[in-house]
């Protein structure tokens, strides 16, 4: 049998209980990576770990944890060390969105979203990045969104959090140049998962146009892009076209357009 590329290495995937994270974990397992899966839902995580371990003959451990809690990343790293595990690849996928006007929104929920989407991502990357550079292998796959390419009136904090993820990932990609460490930022457009339900975006114009992609195809594209050390991967031609177009349009036009698609249909 041919050696799989991940044999002997371990990928930590956050947000691996549901949605895109489950399929990203499967891509790594299929290529021979052992898995550490983190999210809050213990039952779902255990089920995913057992299923992927069996299907792909890898070791998989589930670590239930709230990464939105301050210090959640450090607590996860401490648990990983306590279990005698190491991390070669970090997949920062856990995240959620909040739809609606900023005025009247719940302040602690907005800050909690930033803590998960950006703070925990930086915390975990800061912990594992030096080891990757020292070994000259492994890498980071961050999940942003097509929301990263422009501001998002009526979903302002979420769009801004994903712009942060994109900017941070691109900078690390450059810092890792020639080091043998792979960095990629996956930017999905609408994708079938629990995201819409949690974010409350089900009634927006955006949710009524076009077809959401499957989480499995989004994950496959993300994994392939990461393997190729592609700095930024926007999933699907239509999303890639839109992401390129907004860079060329006047900002005020883009703001009006985004406000329109984020408004109730
Ligand atoms: N679906 C889309 O349309 C879309 C588009 C662009 C980008 N994205 C991005 O894709 C990523 C994955 O989202 P998804 O679409 O797969 O949504 P999802 O089905 O809601 O999955 C989100 C994952 O994040 C985990 N998570 C949420 N809060 C957490 C916390 N406090 N601590 C630890 N884990 C937490 C969830 O697990 P628990 O609830 O068990 O903790 C779940 O495993 C997110 O970063 C999202 O912003 C999604």
mmCIF file of C-alpha atoms and ligand atoms in Angstrom:
data_model
loop_
_atom_site.group_PDB
_atom_site.id
_atom_site.type_symbol
_atom_site.label_atom_id
_atom_site.label_comp_id
_atom_site.label_asym_id
_atom_site.label_seq_id
_atom_site.Cartn_x
_atom_site.Cartn_y
_atom_site.Cartn_z
ATOM 1 C CA UNK A 1 0.000 0.000 0.000
ATOM 2 C CA UNK A 2 1.228 3.537 -0.792
ATOM 3 C CA UNK A 3 2.135 5.639 2.250
ATOM 4 C CA UNK A 4 -0.489 8.287 2.895
ATOM 5 C CA UNK A 5 0.808 11.832 3.154
ATOM 6 C CA UNK A 6 -0.278 12.328 6.738
ATOM 7 C CA UNK A 7 1.023 9.064 8.138
ATOM 8 C CA UNK A 8 2.594 9.662 11.551
ATOM 9 C CA UNK A 9 1.220 13.208 11.779
ATOM 10 C CA UNK A 10 -1.725 14.594 13.723
ATOM 11 C CA UNK A 11 -4.273 17.227 12.699
ATOM 12 C CA UNK A 12 -6.209 19.208 15.310
ATOM 13 C CA UNK A 13 -9.583 20.249 13.878
ATOM 14 C CA UNK A 14 -11.747 22.711 15.812
ATOM 15 C CA UNK A 15 -15.507 22.737 15.307
ATOM 16 C CA UNK A 16 -15.450 19.090 14.258
ATOM 17 C CA UNK A 17 -18.773 18.031 15.791
ATOM 18 C CA UNK A 18 -20.937 19.291 12.891
ATOM 19 C CA UNK A 19 -20.737 20.828 9.434
ATOM 20 C CA UNK A 20 -17.612 21.715 7.479
ATOM 21 C CA UNK A 21 -15.290 20.682 10.342
ATOM 22 C CA UNK A 22 -16.479 17.060 10.200
ATOM 23 C CA UNK A 23 -15.733 16.901 6.478
ATOM 24 C CA UNK A 24 -12.373 18.635 6.878
ATOM 25 C CA UNK A 25 -11.468 16.071 9.553
ATOM 26 C CA UNK A 26 -12.444 13.310 7.117
ATOM 27 C CA UNK A 27 -10.164 14.745 4.395
ATOM 28 C CA UNK A 28 -7.207 14.619 6.786
ATOM 29 C CA UNK A 29 -8.108 11.126 8.034
ATOM 30 C CA UNK A 30 -8.451 9.840 4.475
ATOM 31 C CA UNK A 31 -4.870 10.995 3.878
ATOM 32 C CA UNK A 32 -3.634 9.183 6.992
ATOM 33 C CA UNK A 33 -3.539 11.979 9.582
ATOM 34 C CA UNK A 34 -4.441 11.041 13.134
ATOM 35 C CA UNK A 35 -7.089 13.367 14.496
ATOM 36 C CA UNK A 36 -7.762 15.489 17.547
ATOM 37 C CA UNK A 37 -11.296 16.837 17.326
ATOM 38 C CA UNK A 38 -12.515 19.756 19.444
ATOM 39 C CA UNK A 39 -15.944 21.385 19.919
ATOM 40 C CA UNK A 40 -18.517 21.599 22.724
ATOM 41 C CA UNK A 41 -20.888 18.738 21.813
ATOM 42 C CA UNK A 42 -19.247 15.665 23.369
ATOM 43 C CA UNK A 43 -21.625 13.043 21.943
ATOM 44 C CA UNK A 44 -21.359 14.302 18.376
ATOM 45 C CA UNK A 45 -17.558 14.636 18.656
ATOM 46 C CA UNK A 46 -17.192 11.097 20.007
ATOM 47 C CA UNK A 47 -19.364 9.760 17.210
ATOM 48 C CA UNK A 48 -17.282 11.550 14.537
ATOM 49 C CA UNK A 49 -13.998 10.407 16.113
ATOM 50 C CA UNK A 50 -15.106 6.751 16.277
ATOM 51 C CA UNK A 51 -16.506 6.778 12.737
ATOM 52 C CA UNK A 52 -13.444 8.381 11.116
ATOM 53 C CA UNK A 53 -10.963 6.250 13.092
ATOM 54 C CA UNK A 54 -12.676 3.096 11.898
ATOM 55 C CA UNK A 55 -13.205 4.180 8.302
ATOM 56 C CA UNK A 56 -9.667 5.455 7.724
ATOM 57 C CA UNK A 57 -7.609 3.394 10.179
ATOM 58 C CA UNK A 58 -6.263 6.386 12.081
ATOM 59 C CA UNK A 59 -6.232 7.327 15.761
ATOM 60 C CA UNK A 60 -8.862 9.931 16.658
ATOM 61 C CA UNK A 61 -9.458 11.616 19.999
ATOM 62 C CA UNK A 62 -12.368 13.859 20.905
ATOM 63 C CA UNK A 63 -11.837 16.744 23.318
ATOM 64 C CA UNK A 64 -15.058 18.533 24.302
ATOM 65 C CA UNK A 65 -14.270 22.164 25.056
ATOM 66 C CA UNK A 66 -15.727 25.666 24.755
ATOM 67 C CA UNK A 67 -13.214 27.561 22.631
ATOM 68 C CA UNK A 68 -15.241 30.744 22.979
ATOM 69 C CA UNK A 69 -14.279 30.917 26.662
ATOM 70 C CA UNK A 70 -11.268 33.139 27.338
ATOM 71 C CA UNK A 71 -8.220 30.849 27.549
ATOM 72 C CA UNK A 72 -10.085 28.051 25.746
ATOM 73 C CA UNK A 73 -7.231 27.577 23.276
ATOM 74 C CA UNK A 74 -4.629 27.255 26.039
ATOM 75 C CA UNK A 75 -6.893 24.851 27.949
ATOM 76 C CA UNK A 76 -7.241 22.699 24.820
ATOM 77 C CA UNK A 77 -3.470 22.696 24.274
ATOM 78 C CA UNK A 78 -2.925 21.698 27.923
ATOM 79 C CA UNK A 79 -5.351 18.777 27.560
ATOM 80 C CA UNK A 80 -3.628 17.687 24.337
ATOM 81 C CA UNK A 81 -0.262 17.714 26.099
ATOM 82 C CA UNK A 82 -1.694 15.861 29.104
ATOM 83 C CA UNK A 83 -2.853 13.105 26.748
ATOM 84 C CA UNK A 84 0.680 12.839 25.334
ATOM 85 C CA UNK A 85 -0.399 14.057 21.886
ATOM 86 C CA UNK A 86 1.286 16.481 19.514
ATOM 87 C CA UNK A 87 -0.170 18.706 16.791
ATOM 88 C CA UNK A 88 1.364 18.909 13.308
ATOM 89 C CA UNK A 89 -1.540 20.578 11.503
ATOM 90 C CA UNK A 90 -3.979 23.055 13.000
ATOM 91 C CA UNK A 91 -7.377 23.494 11.362
ATOM 92 C CA UNK A 92 -9.102 26.565 12.820
ATOM 93 C CA UNK A 93 -12.657 25.950 11.684
ATOM 94 C CA UNK A 94 -14.904 26.588 14.736
ATOM 95 C CA UNK A 95 -16.968 29.723 14.263
ATOM 96 C CA UNK A 96 -20.439 31.170 14.109
ATOM 97 C CA UNK A 97 -22.273 34.252 12.874
ATOM 98 C CA UNK A 98 -24.927 36.634 14.167
ATOM 99 C CA UNK A 99 -27.350 38.253 11.719
ATOM 100 C CA UNK A 100 -29.071 41.593 12.230
ATOM 101 C CA UNK A 101 -28.390 45.257 12.916
ATOM 102 C CA UNK A 102 -25.594 46.015 15.361
ATOM 103 C CA UNK A 103 -27.892 48.343 17.318
ATOM 104 C CA UNK A 104 -30.033 46.277 19.639
ATOM 105 C CA UNK A 105 -27.819 43.193 19.382
ATOM 106 C CA UNK A 106 -26.585 41.360 22.470
ATOM 107 C CA UNK A 107 -23.151 42.808 23.300
ATOM 108 C CA UNK A 108 -21.837 39.738 25.091
ATOM 109 C CA UNK A 109 -22.901 37.533 22.186
ATOM 110 C CA UNK A 110 -21.036 39.798 19.736
ATOM 111 C CA UNK A 111 -17.900 39.672 21.878
ATOM 112 C CA UNK A 112 -18.265 35.911 22.354
ATOM 113 C CA UNK A 113 -18.322 35.510 18.583
ATOM 114 C CA UNK A 114 -15.099 37.497 18.278
ATOM 115 C CA UNK A 115 -13.553 35.377 21.046
ATOM 116 C CA UNK A 116 -14.259 32.208 19.067
ATOM 117 C CA UNK A 117 -13.782 33.389 15.480
ATOM 118 C CA UNK A 118 -10.573 35.354 16.086
ATOM 119 C CA UNK A 119 -9.181 35.116 19.641
ATOM 120 C CA UNK A 120 -9.157 31.318 19.970
ATOM 121 C CA UNK A 121 -7.808 31.037 16.412
ATOM 122 C CA UNK A 122 -4.862 33.315 17.205
ATOM 123 C CA UNK A 123 -4.302 31.658 20.584
ATOM 124 C CA UNK A 124 -4.069 28.161 19.096
ATOM 125 C CA UNK A 125 -1.952 29.300 16.171
ATOM 126 C CA UNK A 126 0.429 31.095 18.508
ATOM 127 C CA UNK A 127 0.867 27.900 20.527
ATOM 128 C CA UNK A 128 1.529 25.526 17.601
ATOM 129 C CA UNK A 129 3.170 27.796 14.987
ATOM 130 C CA UNK A 130 6.727 27.828 16.425
ATOM 131 C CA UNK A 131 6.841 24.008 16.513
ATOM 132 C CA UNK A 132 5.736 23.802 12.899
ATOM 133 C CA UNK A 133 8.439 26.250 11.790
ATOM 134 C CA UNK A 134 11.073 24.437 13.850
ATOM 135 C CA UNK A 135 10.181 21.084 12.269
ATOM 136 C CA UNK A 136 9.616 22.550 8.787
ATOM 137 C CA UNK A 137 6.393 20.618 8.269
ATOM 138 C CA UNK A 138 2.690 20.653 9.025
ATOM 139 C CA UNK A 139 0.749 23.875 8.822
ATOM 140 C CA UNK A 140 -2.414 25.848 9.413
ATOM 141 C CA UNK A 141 -5.742 25.781 7.591
ATOM 142 C CA UNK A 142 -7.996 28.652 8.668
ATOM 143 C CA UNK A 143 -11.670 28.836 7.752
ATOM 144 C CA UNK A 144 -12.779 32.378 6.938
ATOM 145 C CA UNK A 145 -15.646 33.098 4.521
ATOM 146 C CA UNK A 146 -16.499 35.083 1.409
ATOM 147 C CA UNK A 147 -17.697 37.560 4.071
ATOM 148 C CA UNK A 148 -13.994 38.351 4.550
ATOM 149 C CA UNK A 149 -13.742 40.365 1.318
ATOM 150 C CA UNK A 150 -16.031 43.285 2.238
ATOM 151 C CA UNK A 151 -17.738 44.855 5.252
ATOM 152 C CA UNK A 152 -21.136 43.365 6.130
ATOM 153 C CA UNK A 153 -23.876 45.777 7.152
ATOM 154 C CA UNK A 154 -26.532 43.804 9.105
ATOM 155 C CA UNK A 155 -23.903 41.212 10.012
ATOM 156 C CA UNK A 156 -21.115 43.659 10.804
ATOM 157 C CA UNK A 157 -19.121 41.856 13.482
ATOM 158 C CA UNK A 158 -19.149 38.496 11.712
ATOM 159 C CA UNK A 159 -17.881 39.964 8.427
ATOM 160 C CA UNK A 160 -15.192 41.884 10.307
ATOM 161 C CA UNK A 161 -14.122 38.746 12.182
ATOM 162 C CA UNK A 162 -13.668 36.884 8.906
ATOM 163 C CA UNK A 163 -11.732 39.804 7.380
ATOM 164 C CA UNK A 164 -9.396 39.418 10.357
ATOM 165 C CA UNK A 165 -8.992 35.678 9.685
ATOM 166 C CA UNK A 166 -8.199 36.314 6.015
ATOM 167 C CA UNK A 167 -5.686 39.075 6.739
ATOM 168 C CA UNK A 168 -3.983 37.090 9.515
ATOM 169 C CA UNK A 169 -3.761 33.954 7.350
ATOM 170 C CA UNK A 170 -2.264 35.780 4.364
ATOM 171 C CA UNK A 171 0.382 37.353 6.572
ATOM 172 C CA UNK A 172 1.335 33.980 8.077
ATOM 173 C CA UNK A 173 1.466 32.438 4.596
ATOM 174 C CA UNK A 174 4.131 34.995 3.707
ATOM 175 C CA UNK A 175 5.986 34.537 7.018
ATOM 176 C CA UNK A 176 6.148 30.790 6.314
ATOM 177 C CA UNK A 177 7.564 31.217 2.811
ATOM 178 C CA UNK A 178 10.289 28.629 2.233
ATOM 179 C CA UNK A 179 9.837 27.086 5.693
ATOM 180 C CA UNK A 180 8.043 23.921 4.554
ATOM 181 C CA UNK A 181 4.938 24.879 6.536
ATOM 182 C CA UNK A 182 1.656 25.008 4.593
ATOM 183 C CA UNK A 183 -0.824 27.845 5.197
ATOM 184 C CA UNK A 184 -4.184 28.325 3.575
ATOM 185 C CA UNK A 185 -7.316 30.345 4.188
ATOM 186 C CA UNK A 186 -10.534 28.661 3.096
ATOM 187 C CA UNK A 187 -13.299 31.116 2.143
ATOM 188 C CA UNK A 188 -16.588 29.317 1.626
ATOM 189 C CA UNK A 189 -19.750 30.962 0.374
ATOM 190 C CA UNK A 190 -23.126 29.656 1.581
ATOM 191 C CA UNK A 191 -22.647 26.023 2.628
ATOM 192 C CA UNK A 192 -25.127 23.485 3.993
ATOM 193 C CA UNK A 193 -24.530 23.151 7.760
ATOM 194 C CA UNK A 194 -25.991 24.319 11.061
ATOM 195 C CA UNK A 195 -24.463 27.764 10.462
ATOM 196 C CA UNK A 196 -27.583 29.433 9.019
ATOM 197 C CA UNK A 197 -29.812 28.234 11.851
ATOM 198 C CA UNK A 198 -27.420 29.508 14.512
ATOM 199 C CA UNK A 199 -26.671 32.800 12.760
ATOM 200 C CA UNK A 200 -30.320 33.500 12.005
ATOM 201 C CA UNK A 201 -29.631 34.237 8.338
ATOM 202 C CA UNK A 202 -32.444 32.002 7.040
ATOM 203 C CA UNK A 203 -34.711 34.885 6.019
ATOM 204 C CA UNK A 204 -32.169 37.078 4.203
ATOM 205 C CA UNK A 205 -32.136 37.691 0.434
ATOM 206 C CA UNK A 206 -28.702 36.027 0.318
ATOM 207 C CA UNK A 207 -30.154 32.779 1.667
ATOM 208 C CA UNK A 208 -32.790 32.791 -1.120
ATOM 209 C CA UNK A 209 -30.425 33.210 -4.073
ATOM 210 C CA UNK A 210 -28.358 30.361 -5.460
ATOM 211 C CA UNK A 211 -27.767 26.970 -3.991
ATOM 212 C CA UNK A 212 -25.645 26.369 -0.915
ATOM 213 C CA UNK A 213 -22.687 24.036 -1.531
ATOM 214 C CA UNK A 214 -22.298 20.768 0.358
ATOM 215 C CA UNK A 215 -19.931 20.820 3.319
ATOM 216 C CA UNK A 216 -18.140 17.782 1.870
ATOM 217 C CA UNK A 217 -17.246 19.564 -1.394
ATOM 218 C CA UNK A 218 -16.214 22.734 0.469
ATOM 219 C CA UNK A 219 -13.947 20.692 2.739
ATOM 220 C CA UNK A 220 -12.389 18.819 -0.173
ATOM 221 C CA UNK A 221 -11.526 22.094 -1.910
ATOM 222 C CA UNK A 222 -10.102 23.459 1.325
ATOM 223 C CA UNK A 223 -7.964 20.408 1.920
ATOM 224 C CA UNK A 224 -6.610 20.363 -1.637
ATOM 225 C CA UNK A 225 -5.834 24.081 -1.481
ATOM 226 C CA UNK A 226 -4.005 23.615 1.825
ATOM 227 C CA UNK A 227 -1.956 20.714 0.400
ATOM 228 C CA UNK A 228 -1.009 22.960 -2.517
ATOM 229 C CA UNK A 229 -0.112 25.796 -0.093
ATOM 230 C CA UNK A 230 -2.633 28.011 -1.871
ATOM 231 C CA UNK A 231 -2.836 31.169 0.195
ATOM 232 C CA UNK A 232 -6.567 31.825 -0.279
ATOM 233 C CA UNK A 233 -9.239 29.468 -1.597
ATOM 234 C CA UNK A 234 -12.710 30.755 -2.401
ATOM 235 C CA UNK A 235 -15.069 27.839 -3.014
ATOM 236 C CA UNK A 236 -16.979 27.769 -6.308
ATOM 237 C CA UNK A 237 -16.688 29.901 -9.439
ATOM 238 C CA UNK A 238 -19.585 32.180 -8.594
ATOM 239 C CA UNK A 239 -18.178 32.958 -5.138
ATOM 240 C CA UNK A 240 -14.677 33.492 -6.572
ATOM 241 C CA UNK A 241 -16.078 35.864 -9.213
ATOM 242 C CA UNK A 242 -18.018 37.863 -6.599
ATOM 243 C CA UNK A 243 -15.026 38.052 -4.259
ATOM 244 C CA UNK A 244 -12.895 39.427 -7.115
ATOM 245 C CA UNK A 245 -15.598 41.832 -8.283
ATOM 246 C CA UNK A 246 -16.083 43.532 -4.909
ATOM 247 C CA UNK A 247 -12.408 44.543 -4.926
ATOM 248 C CA UNK A 248 -13.089 46.595 -8.072
ATOM 249 C CA UNK A 249 -16.385 48.255 -7.156
ATOM 250 C CA UNK A 250 -16.610 51.523 -5.193
ATOM 251 C CA UNK A 251 -16.849 50.690 -1.468
ATOM 252 C CA UNK A 252 -20.137 52.573 -1.019
ATOM 253 C CA UNK A 253 -21.733 50.536 -3.800
ATOM 254 C CA UNK A 254 -20.534 47.329 -2.164
ATOM 255 C CA UNK A 255 -21.918 48.435 1.211
ATOM 256 C CA UNK A 256 -25.353 49.114 -0.287
ATOM 257 C CA UNK A 257 -25.329 45.762 -2.112
ATOM 258 C CA UNK A 258 -24.341 43.790 0.988
ATOM 259 C CA UNK A 259 -26.956 45.570 3.079
ATOM 260 C CA UNK A 260 -29.525 44.575 0.479
ATOM 261 C CA UNK A 261 -28.585 40.887 0.396
ATOM 262 C CA UNK A 262 -28.432 40.737 4.203
ATOM 263 C CA UNK A 263 -31.934 42.257 4.490
ATOM 264 C CA UNK A 264 -35.028 40.073 4.910
ATOM 265 C CA UNK A 265 -36.370 38.879 1.545
HETATM 266 N N1 LIG B 1 -22.032 27.381 6.410
HETATM 267 C C1 LIG B 1 -21.732 28.483 5.758
HETATM 268 O O1 LIG B 1 -22.534 28.992 4.955
HETATM 269 C C2 LIG B 1 -20.377 29.111 5.963
HETATM 270 C C3 LIG B 1 -19.920 30.042 5.007
HETATM 271 C C4 LIG B 1 -18.675 30.640 5.185
HETATM 272 C C5 LIG B 1 -17.895 30.318 6.278
HETATM 273 N N2 LIG B 1 -18.352 29.416 7.215
HETATM 274 C C6 LIG B 1 -17.488 29.129 8.365
HETATM 275 O O2 LIG B 1 -17.266 27.739 8.420
HETATM 276 C C7 LIG B 1 -16.910 27.370 9.752
HETATM 277 C C8 LIG B 1 -17.692 26.132 10.140
HETATM 278 O O3 LIG B 1 -19.068 26.459 10.187
HETATM 279 P P1 LIG B 1 -20.213 25.461 9.675
HETATM 280 O O4 LIG B 1 -20.833 26.084 8.496
HETATM 281 O O5 LIG B 1 -19.718 24.083 9.588
HETATM 282 O O6 LIG B 1 -21.258 25.644 10.872
HETATM 283 P P2 LIG B 1 -21.791 24.611 11.976
HETATM 284 O O7 LIG B 1 -22.425 23.431 11.327
HETATM 285 O O8 LIG B 1 -22.625 25.469 12.886
HETATM 286 O O9 LIG B 1 -20.478 24.133 12.730
HETATM 287 C C9 LIG B 1 -19.766 24.986 13.596
HETATM 288 C C10 LIG B 1 -18.797 24.175 14.416
HETATM 289 O O10 LIG B 1 -18.140 25.061 15.341
HETATM 290 C C11 LIG B 1 -18.303 24.510 16.650
HETATM 291 N N3 LIG B 1 -18.382 25.547 17.671
HETATM 292 C C12 LIG B 1 -19.293 26.549 17.760
HETATM 293 N N4 LIG B 1 -19.109 27.256 18.874
HETATM 294 C C13 LIG B 1 -18.040 26.696 19.517
HETATM 295 C C14 LIG B 1 -17.361 26.967 20.741
HETATM 296 N N5 LIG B 1 -17.742 27.969 21.538
HETATM 297 N N6 LIG B 1 -16.314 26.183 21.090
HETATM 298 C C15 LIG B 1 -15.929 25.153 20.295
HETATM 299 N N7 LIG B 1 -16.531 24.842 19.126
HETATM 300 C C16 LIG B 1 -17.579 25.613 18.750
HETATM 301 C C17 LIG B 1 -19.612 23.730 16.580
HETATM 302 O O11 LIG B 1 -19.646 22.702 17.568
HETATM 303 P P3 LIG B 1 -20.415 22.782 18.976
HETATM 304 O O12 LIG B 1 -21.697 23.520 18.746
HETATM 305 O O13 LIG B 1 -20.540 21.349 19.321
HETATM 306 O O14 LIG B 1 -19.476 23.514 19.899
HETATM 307 C C18 LIG B 1 -19.500 23.090 15.204
HETATM 308 O O15 LIG B 1 -18.698 21.936 15.267
HETATM 309 C C19 LIG B 1 -17.209 28.599 10.625
HETATM 310 O O16 LIG B 1 -15.997 29.254 10.932
HETATM 311 C C20 LIG B 1 -18.071 29.473 9.721
HETATM 312 O O17 LIG B 1 -17.957 30.832 10.029
HETATM 313 C C21 LIG B 1 -19.575 28.804 7.070
#
